[in-house]
mmCIF file of C-alpha atoms in Angstrom:
data_model
loop_
_atom_site.group_PDB
_atom_site.id
_atom_site.type_symbol
_atom_site.label_atom_id
_atom_site.label_comp_id
_atom_site.label_asym_id
_atom_site.label_seq_id
_atom_site.Cartn_x
_atom_site.Cartn_y
_atom_site.Cartn_z
ATOM 1 C CA LYS A 1103 -1.456 11.468 160.559
ATOM 2 C CA PHE A 1104 -1.679 12.296 164.177
ATOM 3 C CA GLN A 1105 -4.719 11.786 165.991
ATOM 4 C CA THR A 1106 -5.818 13.365 169.445
ATOM 5 C CA SER A 1107 -6.550 11.009 172.167
ATOM 6 C CA PHE A 1108 -10.043 12.034 172.671
ATOM 7 C CA ALA A 1109 -12.011 10.037 170.087
ATOM 8 C CA ASN A 1110 -15.008 12.618 170.361
ATOM 9 C CA SER A 1111 -13.241 15.699 170.124
ATOM 10 C CA SER A 1112 -13.426 18.064 167.220
ATOM 11 C CA LEU A 1113 -11.131 20.656 168.153
ATOM 12 C CA LEU A 1114 -7.928 18.610 167.187
ATOM 13 C CA SER A 1115 -9.314 15.994 164.889
ATOM 14 C CA GLU A 1116 -11.947 15.943 162.228
ATOM 15 C CA THR A 1117 -14.723 14.284 164.153
ATOM 16 C CA LEU A 1118 -17.677 16.375 165.795
ATOM 17 C CA SER A 1119 -18.560 15.498 169.464
ATOM 18 C CA ASN A 1120 -21.743 15.926 171.284
ATOM 19 C CA SER A 1121 -22.507 18.132 174.137
ATOM 20 C CA GLY A 1122 -23.364 17.056 177.752
ATOM 21 C CA ASP A 1123 -24.835 18.679 180.992
ATOM 22 C CA CYS A 1124 -22.839 20.548 183.208
ATOM 23 C CA THR A 1125 -22.435 20.334 187.051
ATOM 24 C CA ARG A 1126 -20.139 22.412 189.136
ATOM 25 C CA ILE A 1127 -18.566 21.260 192.276
ATOM 26 C CA ILE A 1128 -15.333 22.064 194.477
ATOM 27 C CA THR A 1129 -12.639 19.791 195.447
ATOM 28 C CA GLY A 1130 -9.536 20.279 197.409
ATOM 29 C CA VAL A 1131 -5.899 21.003 196.830
ATOM 30 C CA ARG A 1132 -3.949 18.124 195.555
ATOM 31 C CA ASN A 1133 -0.220 18.059 195.913
ATOM 32 C CA SER A 1134 2.206 16.725 193.581
ATOM 33 C CA THR A 1135 5.674 15.869 193.561
ATOM 34 C CA SER A 1136 8.066 15.698 190.577
ATOM 35 C CA LYS A 1137 11.755 15.140 189.982
ATOM 36 C CA PRO A 1138 13.941 16.745 187.440
ATOM 37 C CA LEU A 1139 16.085 14.629 185.212
ATOM 38 C CA PRO A 1140 19.606 13.481 186.440
ATOM 39 C CA ALA A 1141 22.675 16.023 185.629
ATOM 40 C CA ASP A 1142 24.071 13.481 182.956
ATOM 41 C CA ALA A 1143 20.558 13.632 180.929
ATOM 42 C CA ARG A 1144 20.744 17.477 180.644
ATOM 43 C CA ARG A 1145 22.568 17.434 177.397
ATOM 44 C CA LYS A 1146 21.886 19.111 173.876
ATOM 45 C CA VAL A 1147 19.084 17.572 172.154
ATOM 46 C CA ARG A 1148 19.433 17.892 168.335
ATOM 47 C CA ILE A 1149 16.033 17.592 166.668
ATOM 48 C CA SER A 1150 16.865 17.468 163.036
ATOM 49 C CA ALA A 1151 14.526 14.522 162.421
ATOM 50 C CA ALA A 1152 11.571 16.450 163.985
ATOM 51 C CA VAL A 1153 12.225 19.853 162.252
ATOM 52 C CA ASP A 1154 13.558 19.308 158.719
ATOM 53 C CA ILE A 1155 11.774 21.684 156.259
ATOM 54 C CA VAL A 1156 9.744 19.851 153.760
ATOM 55 C CA ASP A 1157 7.770 21.137 150.944
ATOM 56 C CA ILE A 1158 3.938 21.057 151.453
ATOM 57 C CA GLU A 1159 1.929 19.322 148.585
ATOM 58 C CA ALA A 1160 0.845 21.979 146.035
ATOM 59 C CA ARG A 1161 -2.846 21.343 146.862
ATOM 60 C CA GLU A 1162 -2.358 22.348 150.363
ATOM 61 C CA LEU A 1163 -0.026 25.386 150.105
ATOM 62 C CA TYR A 1164 -1.244 28.933 149.761
ATOM 63 C CA LYS A 1165 -0.026 30.097 146.376
ATOM 64 C CA ASP A 1166 1.808 33.539 146.439
ATOM 65 C CA SER A 1167 4.585 35.048 144.582
ATOM 66 C CA ARG A 1168 6.996 35.100 147.490
ATOM 67 C CA PRO A 1169 9.856 32.605 147.757
ATOM 68 C CA SER A 1170 9.498 29.606 149.865
ATOM 69 C CA ALA A 1171 10.662 29.710 153.529
ATOM 70 C CA GLN A 1172 14.235 29.322 154.141
ATOM 71 C CA PRO A 1173 15.733 26.066 155.679
ATOM 72 C CA ILE A 1174 15.872 26.014 159.675
ATOM 73 C CA ASP A 1175 19.028 25.577 161.113
ATOM 74 C CA VAL A 1176 18.490 23.341 164.222
ATOM 75 C CA SER A 1177 20.488 24.256 167.191
ATOM 76 C CA GLY A 1178 19.955 24.603 170.986
ATOM 77 C CA SER A 1179 18.755 22.464 173.935
ATOM 78 C CA VAL A 1180 15.550 22.148 175.828
ATOM 79 C CA VAL A 1181 15.753 19.997 179.211
ATOM 80 C CA LEU A 1182 12.712 18.446 181.008
ATOM 81 C CA GLN A 1183 12.738 19.648 184.749
ATOM 82 C CA ASN A 1184 9.522 18.759 186.231
ATOM 83 C CA THR A 1185 6.048 16.968 185.777
ATOM 84 C CA PHE A 1186 2.852 16.994 187.266
ATOM 85 C CA SER A 1187 0.068 14.614 186.877
ATOM 86 C CA GLY A 1188 -3.611 15.238 188.026
ATOM 87 C CA LEU A 1189 -6.489 12.747 189.174
ATOM 88 C CA LEU A 1190 -6.623 9.144 187.610
ATOM 89 C CA ASN A 1191 -7.088 9.157 184.197
ATOM 90 C CA ASP A 1192 -7.399 12.932 183.743
ATOM 91 C CA LYS A 1193 -5.993 14.246 180.614
ATOM 92 C CA PHE A 1194 -4.682 17.973 180.050
ATOM 93 C CA LEU A 1195 -6.082 20.105 177.070
ATOM 94 C CA CYS A 1196 -5.029 23.647 177.637
ATOM 95 C CA VAL A 1197 -2.669 25.780 179.672
ATOM 96 C CA GLY A 1198 -2.153 29.522 180.208
ATOM 97 C CA LYS A 1199 -0.986 32.165 182.798
ATOM 98 C CA ALA A 1200 -3.239 32.241 185.786
ATOM 99 C CA GLY A 1201 -3.331 36.025 186.357
ATOM 100 C CA GLU A 1202 -0.020 36.669 187.450
ATOM 101 C CA THR A 1203 3.638 35.646 186.411
ATOM 102 C CA GLY A 1204 4.927 32.550 187.767
ATOM 103 C CA ARG A 1205 1.310 31.017 188.011
ATOM 104 C CA PHE A 1206 -0.188 28.806 185.548
ATOM 105 C CA ALA A 1207 -3.834 27.099 185.154
ATOM 106 C CA VAL A 1208 -4.317 23.777 183.381
ATOM 107 C CA GLY A 1209 -7.776 22.584 181.713
ATOM 108 C CA SER A 1210 -8.497 19.196 181.787
ATOM 109 C CA SER A 1211 -10.662 16.274 180.263
ATOM 110 C CA LEU A 1212 -12.592 15.593 183.405
ATOM 111 C CA GLY A 1213 -13.560 19.538 183.794
ATOM 112 C CA ASN A 1214 -10.914 20.154 186.567
ATOM 113 C CA VAL A 1215 -8.688 23.373 186.845
ATOM 114 C CA TYR A 1216 -5.291 22.640 188.227
ATOM 115 C CA PHE A 1217 -3.282 25.895 189.389
ATOM 116 C CA LEU A 1218 0.471 25.166 189.446
ATOM 117 C CA ASP A 1219 3.619 27.228 190.034
ATOM 118 C CA THR A 1220 6.778 27.410 187.813
ATOM 119 C CA VAL A 1221 8.159 24.248 189.225
ATOM 120 C CA GLY A 1222 5.134 22.241 188.949
ATOM 121 C CA SER A 1223 3.890 22.266 192.515
ATOM 122 C CA SER A 1224 0.241 22.194 192.832
ATOM 123 C CA LEU A 1225 -1.248 25.604 194.369
ATOM 124 C CA LEU A 1226 -5.340 24.729 194.068
ATOM 125 C CA GLN A 1227 -7.647 22.290 192.242
ATOM 126 C CA VAL A 1228 -11.158 22.955 191.374
ATOM 127 C CA HIS A 1229 -13.777 21.279 189.497
ATOM 128 C CA ALA A 1230 -15.798 23.474 187.121
ATOM 129 C CA HIS A 1231 -17.428 21.173 184.521
ATOM 130 C CA ASP A 1232 -18.323 17.447 183.949
ATOM 131 C CA ALA A 1233 -16.809 17.552 180.555
ATOM 132 C CA SER A 1234 -13.703 18.711 178.938
ATOM 133 C CA ILE A 1235 -12.356 22.323 179.451
ATOM 134 C CA TRP A 1236 -10.922 23.538 176.062
ATOM 135 C CA ASP A 1237 -10.022 26.891 177.165
ATOM 136 C CA LEU A 1238 -9.389 29.298 180.077
ATOM 137 C CA SER A 1239 -8.932 33.111 180.370
ATOM 138 C CA PHE A 1240 -8.183 35.405 183.537
ATOM 139 C CA CYS A 1241 -9.339 38.600 184.429
ATOM 140 C CA GLU A 1242 -8.065 38.678 187.815
ATOM 141 C CA LYS A 1243 -5.713 36.366 189.649
ATOM 142 C CA TYR A 1244 -8.974 34.566 191.264
ATOM 143 C CA SER A 1245 -11.562 35.221 188.453
ATOM 144 C CA PHE A 1246 -11.540 33.266 185.248
ATOM 145 C CA ALA A 1247 -13.532 32.057 182.477
ATOM 146 C CA THR A 1248 -13.768 28.344 181.014
ATOM 147 C CA GLY A 1249 -15.125 27.001 177.814
ATOM 148 C CA SER A 1250 -16.300 23.487 177.682
ATOM 149 C CA GLU A 1251 -17.262 20.523 175.644
ATOM 150 C CA ASP A 1252 -20.600 20.494 177.553
ATOM 151 C CA GLY A 1253 -21.544 23.528 175.482
ATOM 152 C CA THR A 1254 -21.299 26.275 177.996
ATOM 153 C CA SER A 1255 -19.094 29.417 178.708
ATOM 154 C CA ALA A 1256 -18.764 30.010 182.482
ATOM 155 C CA GLU A 1257 -17.298 32.809 184.668
ATOM 156 C CA TRP A 1258 -15.830 31.717 188.073
ATOM 157 C CA LYS A 1259 -14.393 33.251 191.336
ATOM 158 C CA VAL A 1260 -12.127 31.464 193.812
ATOM 159 C CA GLY A 1261 -12.918 32.677 197.345
ATOM 160 C CA SER A 1262 -10.757 33.254 200.167
ATOM 161 C CA ASP A 1263 -11.587 29.774 201.613
ATOM 162 C CA ASN A 1264 -10.802 28.118 197.953
ATOM 163 C CA THR A 1265 -14.632 27.582 197.395
ATOM 164 C CA LEU A 1266 -15.611 28.134 193.657
ATOM 165 C CA GLN A 1267 -18.446 30.379 192.645
ATOM 166 C CA CYS A 1268 -20.093 30.406 189.224
ATOM 167 C CA VAL A 1269 -20.672 34.037 188.279
ATOM 168 C CA ASN A 1270 -22.052 33.656 184.963
ATOM 169 C CA SER A 1271 -22.910 30.808 182.642
ATOM 170 C CA THR A 1272 -24.161 30.905 178.988
ATOM 171 C CA ARG A 1273 -25.121 27.694 177.063
ATOM 172 C CA LEU A 1274 -24.369 27.887 173.145
ATOM 173 C CA GLY A 1275 -25.547 24.304 172.693
ATOM 174 C CA SER A 1276 -22.258 22.998 171.250
ATOM 175 C CA ASP A 1277 -18.619 22.823 172.219
ATOM 176 C CA VAL A 1278 -17.157 25.876 173.363
ATOM 177 C CA TYR A 1279 -13.563 25.837 172.005
ATOM 178 C CA CYS A 1280 -12.357 29.236 173.238
ATOM 179 C CA VAL A 1281 -12.922 32.072 175.842
ATOM 180 C CA LYS A 1282 -11.154 35.250 175.907
ATOM 181 C CA TYR A 1283 -11.309 38.384 177.828
ATOM 182 C CA LEU A 1284 -10.602 41.328 175.531
ATOM 183 C CA HIS A 1285 -8.115 42.649 177.885
ATOM 184 C CA GLU A 1286 -6.930 39.991 180.342
ATOM 185 C CA ASN A 1287 -6.283 41.018 184.055
ATOM 186 C CA ASP A 1288 -9.103 43.729 183.776
ATOM 187 C CA PRO A 1289 -12.037 42.877 185.667
ATOM 188 C CA SER A 1290 -14.424 45.324 183.613
ATOM 189 C CA SER A 1291 -13.431 43.573 180.446
ATOM 190 C CA PRO A 1292 -16.043 41.895 178.179
ATOM 191 C CA LEU A 1293 -15.662 38.123 177.565
ATOM 192 C CA ILE A 1294 -15.640 36.602 174.002
ATOM 193 C CA THR A 1295 -16.642 33.185 173.531
ATOM 194 C CA GLY A 1296 -16.667 30.999 170.441
ATOM 195 C CA GLY A 1297 -16.681 27.177 169.326
ATOM 196 C CA LEU A 1298 -18.438 24.773 167.015
ATOM 197 C CA ALA A 1299 -21.204 27.266 166.402
ATOM 198 C CA SER A 1300 -20.414 29.944 163.692
ATOM 199 C CA ASN A 1301 -20.740 32.949 165.715
ATOM 200 C CA LEU A 1302 -19.043 34.964 168.701
ATOM 201 C CA LEU A 1303 -20.775 35.754 171.855
ATOM 202 C CA VAL A 1304 -19.695 39.106 173.625
ATOM 203 C CA ARG A 1305 -20.824 39.391 177.255
ATOM 204 C CA SER A 1306 -19.986 42.638 179.028
ATOM 205 C CA ALA A 1307 -19.131 42.836 182.634
ATOM 206 C CA SER A 1308 -22.760 44.205 183.296
ATOM 207 C CA GLY A 1309 -24.285 41.150 181.653
ATOM 208 C CA THR A 1310 -25.473 42.312 178.357
ATOM 209 C CA THR A 1311 -24.674 40.089 175.337
ATOM 210 C CA GLN A 1312 -24.333 40.777 171.748
ATOM 211 C CA THR A 1313 -23.632 38.108 168.831
ATOM 212 C CA ILE A 1314 -21.116 38.465 166.218
ATOM 213 C CA ARG A 1315 -21.613 36.180 162.969
ATOM 214 C CA SER A 1316 -18.652 34.225 161.938
ATOM 215 C CA GLN A 1317 -18.265 32.386 158.538
ATOM 216 C CA CYS A 1318 -17.175 29.203 160.070
ATOM 217 C CA SER A 1319 -16.693 27.414 163.506
ATOM 218 C CA VAL A 1320 -14.246 29.393 165.889
ATOM 219 C CA GLN A 1321 -11.233 27.268 166.910
ATOM 220 C CA VAL A 1322 -9.346 29.941 168.768
ATOM 221 C CA ILE A 1323 -9.506 33.550 169.937
ATOM 222 C CA LYS A 1324 -6.892 35.920 170.792
ATOM 223 C CA THR A 1325 -7.177 39.784 171.458
ATOM 224 C CA LEU A 1326 -4.722 42.700 170.864
ATOM 225 C CA PRO A 1327 -3.244 44.061 173.957
ATOM 226 C CA ILE A 1328 -4.630 47.759 173.308
ATOM 227 C CA SER A 1329 -7.328 47.892 170.582
ATOM 228 C CA PRO A 1330 -10.632 46.405 170.999
ATOM 229 C CA VAL A 1331 -9.762 43.902 168.444
ATOM 230 C CA CYS A 1332 -10.109 40.074 168.512
ATOM 231 C CA ILE A 1333 -8.426 37.638 166.105
ATOM 232 C CA VAL A 1334 -10.143 34.449 165.333
ATOM 233 C CA GLY A 1335 -8.947 31.319 163.743
ATOM 234 C CA GLY A 1336 -11.542 29.430 161.776
ATOM 235 C CA GLY A 1337 -12.186 26.051 161.120
ATOM 236 C CA ASP A 1338 -11.844 26.528 157.327
ATOM 237 C CA GLY A 1339 -8.287 28.256 157.719
ATOM 238 C CA THR A 1340 -9.476 31.766 157.564
ATOM 239 C CA ILE A 1341 -8.353 34.083 160.292
ATOM 240 C CA SER A 1342 -10.683 36.971 160.963
ATOM 241 C CA LEU A 1343 -10.446 40.411 162.908
ATOM 242 C CA PHE A 1344 -13.328 41.910 164.670
ATOM 243 C CA ASP A 1345 -13.896 45.242 166.312
ATOM 244 C CA VAL A 1346 -15.536 43.957 169.365
ATOM 245 C CA ASN A 1347 -17.274 47.049 170.466
ATOM 246 C CA LYS A 1348 -18.676 47.726 167.162
ATOM 247 C CA GLY A 1349 -19.462 44.128 166.457
ATOM 248 C CA VAL A 1350 -18.131 44.197 162.940
ATOM 249 C CA GLU A 1351 -15.689 42.027 161.148
ATOM 250 C CA LEU A 1352 -12.663 44.366 159.895
ATOM 251 C CA SER A 1353 -10.871 41.666 157.611
ATOM 252 C CA VAL A 1354 -10.357 38.256 156.597
ATOM 253 C CA LEU A 1355 -6.725 36.539 156.074
ATOM 254 C CA THR A 1356 -6.817 33.465 153.921
ATOM 255 C CA ASP A 1357 -3.285 32.383 153.881
ATOM 256 C CA HIS A 1358 -3.975 28.903 155.467
ATOM 257 C CA PRO A 1359 -5.888 26.402 153.583
ATOM 258 C CA ARG A 1360 -6.773 24.273 156.491
ATOM 259 C CA LYS A 1361 -8.108 24.981 159.998
ATOM 260 C CA VAL A 1362 -6.218 27.198 162.392
ATOM 261 C CA PRO A 1363 -6.526 25.862 166.010
ATOM 262 C CA THR A 1364 -3.903 28.293 167.616
ATOM 263 C CA LEU A 1365 -2.951 31.979 167.662
ATOM 264 C CA SER A 1366 -0.622 33.986 169.880
ATOM 265 C CA VAL A 1367 -0.270 37.719 169.679
ATOM 266 C CA LYS A 1368 3.011 39.363 170.444
ATOM 267 C CA ASP A 1369 1.933 42.973 170.836
ATOM 268 C CA GLU A 1370 -0.278 45.409 169.122
ATOM 269 C CA ASN A 1371 1.165 44.851 165.852
ATOM 270 C CA GLN A 1372 2.238 41.363 165.247
ATOM 271 C CA PHE A 1373 0.492 38.110 165.966
ATOM 272 C CA PHE A 1374 1.288 34.283 164.925
ATOM 273 C CA SER A 1375 -0.937 31.587 163.514
ATOM 274 C CA GLY A 1376 -0.645 27.594 163.487
ATOM 275 C CA SER A 1377 -2.673 25.518 161.230
ATOM 276 C CA PHE A 1378 -3.165 21.994 160.245
ATOM 277 C CA ASP A 1379 -1.505 22.673 156.842
ATOM 278 C CA SER A 1380 1.694 22.545 158.864
ATOM 279 C CA THR A 1381 2.860 26.078 158.903
ATOM 280 C CA ILE A 1382 3.286 28.863 161.201
ATOM 281 C CA ARG A 1383 2.677 32.237 159.708
ATOM 282 C CA ALA A 1384 3.452 35.835 161.213
ATOM 283 C CA PHE A 1385 1.245 38.814 160.463
ATOM 284 C CA ASP A 1386 1.416 42.414 160.607
ATOM 285 C CA CYS A 1387 -2.057 44.160 162.011
ATOM 286 C CA ARG A 1388 -0.745 47.423 160.409
ATOM 287 C CA ILE A 1389 -1.460 45.646 157.197
ATOM 288 C CA PRO A 1390 -4.909 44.039 157.612
ATOM 289 C CA THR A 1391 -5.456 43.047 153.992
ATOM 290 C CA ALA A 1392 -1.981 41.738 153.349
ATOM 291 C CA HIS A 1393 -0.650 38.160 153.489
ATOM 292 C CA SER A 1394 1.571 37.011 156.087
ATOM 293 C CA THR A 1395 4.979 38.493 156.489
ATOM 294 C CA LEU A 1396 6.672 35.244 157.351
ATOM 295 C CA THR A 1397 6.044 31.512 156.807
ATOM 296 C CA LEU A 1398 7.478 28.442 158.774
ATOM 297 C CA LYS A 1399 7.070 25.038 157.133
ATOM 298 C CA LEU A 1400 7.151 22.175 159.189
ATOM 299 C CA LYS A 1401 6.241 18.498 158.986
ATOM 300 C CA HIS A 1402 3.299 18.253 161.115
ATOM 301 C CA TYR A 1403 0.098 19.925 162.549
ATOM 302 C CA VAL A 1404 0.830 23.003 164.358
ATOM 303 C CA THR A 1405 -1.809 22.926 167.134
ATOM 304 C CA GLY A 1406 -0.250 24.961 169.923
ATOM 305 C CA LEU A 1407 1.737 28.435 170.022
ATOM 306 C CA ASP A 1408 2.769 30.882 172.362
ATOM 307 C CA VAL A 1409 4.897 34.021 172.036
ATOM 308 C CA ASP A 1410 6.075 36.673 174.504
ATOM 309 C CA GLU A 1411 8.685 39.484 174.178
ATOM 310 C CA ASN A 1412 11.680 36.968 173.289
ATOM 311 C CA HIS A 1413 10.611 33.745 172.432
ATOM 312 C CA LEU A 1414 8.004 31.566 170.291
ATOM 313 C CA ALA A 1415 7.061 28.096 171.570
ATOM 314 C CA ALA A 1416 5.079 25.574 169.508
ATOM 315 C CA SER A 1417 3.397 22.111 169.692
ATOM 316 C CA VAL A 1418 4.129 20.737 166.348
ATOM 317 C CA GLY A 1419 2.658 17.201 166.253
ATOM 318 C CA GLU A 1420 4.122 15.725 169.412
ATOM 319 C CA ASN A 1421 7.112 17.852 169.280
ATOM 320 C CA LEU A 1422 8.207 20.869 171.136
ATOM 321 C CA TYR A 1423 9.798 23.547 169.106
ATOM 322 C CA LEU A 1424 11.325 27.075 170.510
ATOM 323 C CA TRP A 1425 12.549 29.932 168.413
ATOM 324 C CA ASP A 1426 14.131 33.474 169.433
ATOM 325 C CA ILE A 1427 11.709 35.883 167.643
ATOM 326 C CA ARG A 1428 14.545 37.882 166.598
ATOM 327 C CA LYS A 1429 15.998 34.991 164.731
ATOM 328 C CA LEU A 1430 13.062 33.018 163.420
ATOM 329 C CA ASN A 1431 15.220 31.231 160.482
ATOM 330 C CA GLU A 1432 16.776 28.719 162.950
ATOM 331 C CA VAL A 1433 15.066 26.946 165.821
ATOM 332 C CA LEU A 1434 16.575 27.806 169.187
ATOM 333 C CA GLY A 1435 15.816 24.480 170.845
ATOM 334 C CA GLY A 1436 13.335 21.738 170.898
ATOM 335 C CA PHE A 1437 12.455 18.305 171.916
ATOM 336 C CA PRO A 1438 11.183 15.444 169.972
ATOM 337 C CA GLN A 1439 8.279 12.924 170.816
ATOM 338 C CA ALA A 1440 7.882 15.212 173.990
ATOM 339 C CA TRP A 1441 4.334 13.813 174.652
ATOM 340 C CA LYS A 1442 1.836 11.807 173.152
ATOM 341 C CA GLY A 1443 -1.142 12.975 171.447
ATOM 342 C CA LEU A 1444 -2.036 16.386 169.719
ATOM 343 C CA SER A 1445 -2.241 19.280 172.103
ATOM 344 C CA ARG A 1446 -2.504 23.071 171.966
ATOM 345 C CA GLY A 1447 -1.564 23.273 175.651
ATOM 346 C CA VAL A 1448 1.950 25.453 175.511
ATOM 347 C CA CYS A 1449 3.110 28.354 177.449
ATOM 348 C CA VAL A 1450 6.305 30.300 177.457
ATOM 349 C CA GLN A 1451 7.833 32.409 180.146
ATOM 350 C CA SER A 1452 11.109 33.929 179.042
ATOM 351 C CA ALA A 1453 11.746 35.636 182.240
ATOM 352 C CA SER A 1454 12.443 32.033 183.800
ATOM 353 C CA ASN A 1455 13.420 30.423 180.675
ATOM 354 C CA THR A 1456 10.415 27.867 181.000
ATOM 355 C CA VAL A 1457 8.142 26.418 178.825
ATOM 356 C CA VAL A 1458 4.846 24.628 180.061
ATOM 357 C CA THR A 1459 3.173 22.253 178.162
ATOM 358 C CA ALA A 1460 -0.126 20.121 178.777
ATOM 359 C CA SER A 1461 -1.094 17.085 176.811
ATOM 360 C CA PRO A 1462 -3.572 14.406 176.428
ATOM 361 C CA ASP A 1463 -1.166 11.701 177.940
ATOM 362 C CA GLY A 1464 -2.161 13.355 181.429
ATOM 363 C CA ILE A 1465 1.302 14.960 182.193
ATOM 364 C CA VAL A 1466 2.167 18.760 182.406
ATOM 365 C CA ARG A 1467 5.784 19.215 181.762
ATOM 366 C CA PHE A 1468 8.026 21.864 182.698
ATOM 367 C CA TRP A 1469 11.028 22.631 180.415
ATOM 368 C CA ARG A 1470 14.093 24.660 180.822
ATOM 369 C CA TYR A 1471 16.124 26.165 177.964
ATOM 370 C CA VAL A 1472 19.633 27.766 177.795
#
């Protein structure tokens, strides 16, 4: 069984953690240099050992009448191009697009946020919390929110002189695993927060708040691009859809028997989920009460997913997977033992054939695929 490198973390393990106090300061820009692999190392990597389809034990598999997933044909290549490391002993927990294409933000165990470009060069480094940052979400290029192990959800703005200002802060009392603006890159969008506590907190741009009850801990929050709907992955394996404006639960999906630490939304109609039951499932939002439309069975925990218009990338155990979403019956490429420890930090950008991964071994990796 894989375990996260953080002994006190409950997001990617079964051990609950305690909250600490939060202090916020600003640090300067830190440059990074990285080297691509030599040309003779850029070869096709076969990952059959990492992606063989296996049957899940009957006690862990959702029972339905459909046939089991088809075997996956492993082919393709993924090449490591660049790496980035932060401060000494800093470990990376999440990564996402930072307000625009080609710009990424990484949250760390020491409470830092690192801004990087597509080749791994450092653009900016700020210190937001004195505890781990589990999640990030952007409403503008220089305005973002963080969810932290210290029990706070905070909204930040980076000034023209690179100073960091806290705009709003809410203490939930226990780990905040996820933050998500209802519509990213929209400064008027409400911020949705969730974590170890069994509820969602919605804060509007004007500062008003409402609480929506959840039936279990909130592991991950994603939103549909147009509708006022958020999708929540639960600690008990459920996936819940909520109308944020009305504050009501729309439906509950129970296909996963174990916790769901990752979700990714393709468009208004389709999203993907990853679970500790070692499966990736696809769902159609137009059929809110139906079961998943596709199941990919894997060997290890699925802790990270990201999908765009062309590709689906996944953190599966310590392995990187990549699919063409038009052909999910076979792996487009991958890399076995790509990092150490469980991580949900994965981000795909098809326009540049890039996958960015952030992991608790303290390395952000920039991968290229063909």
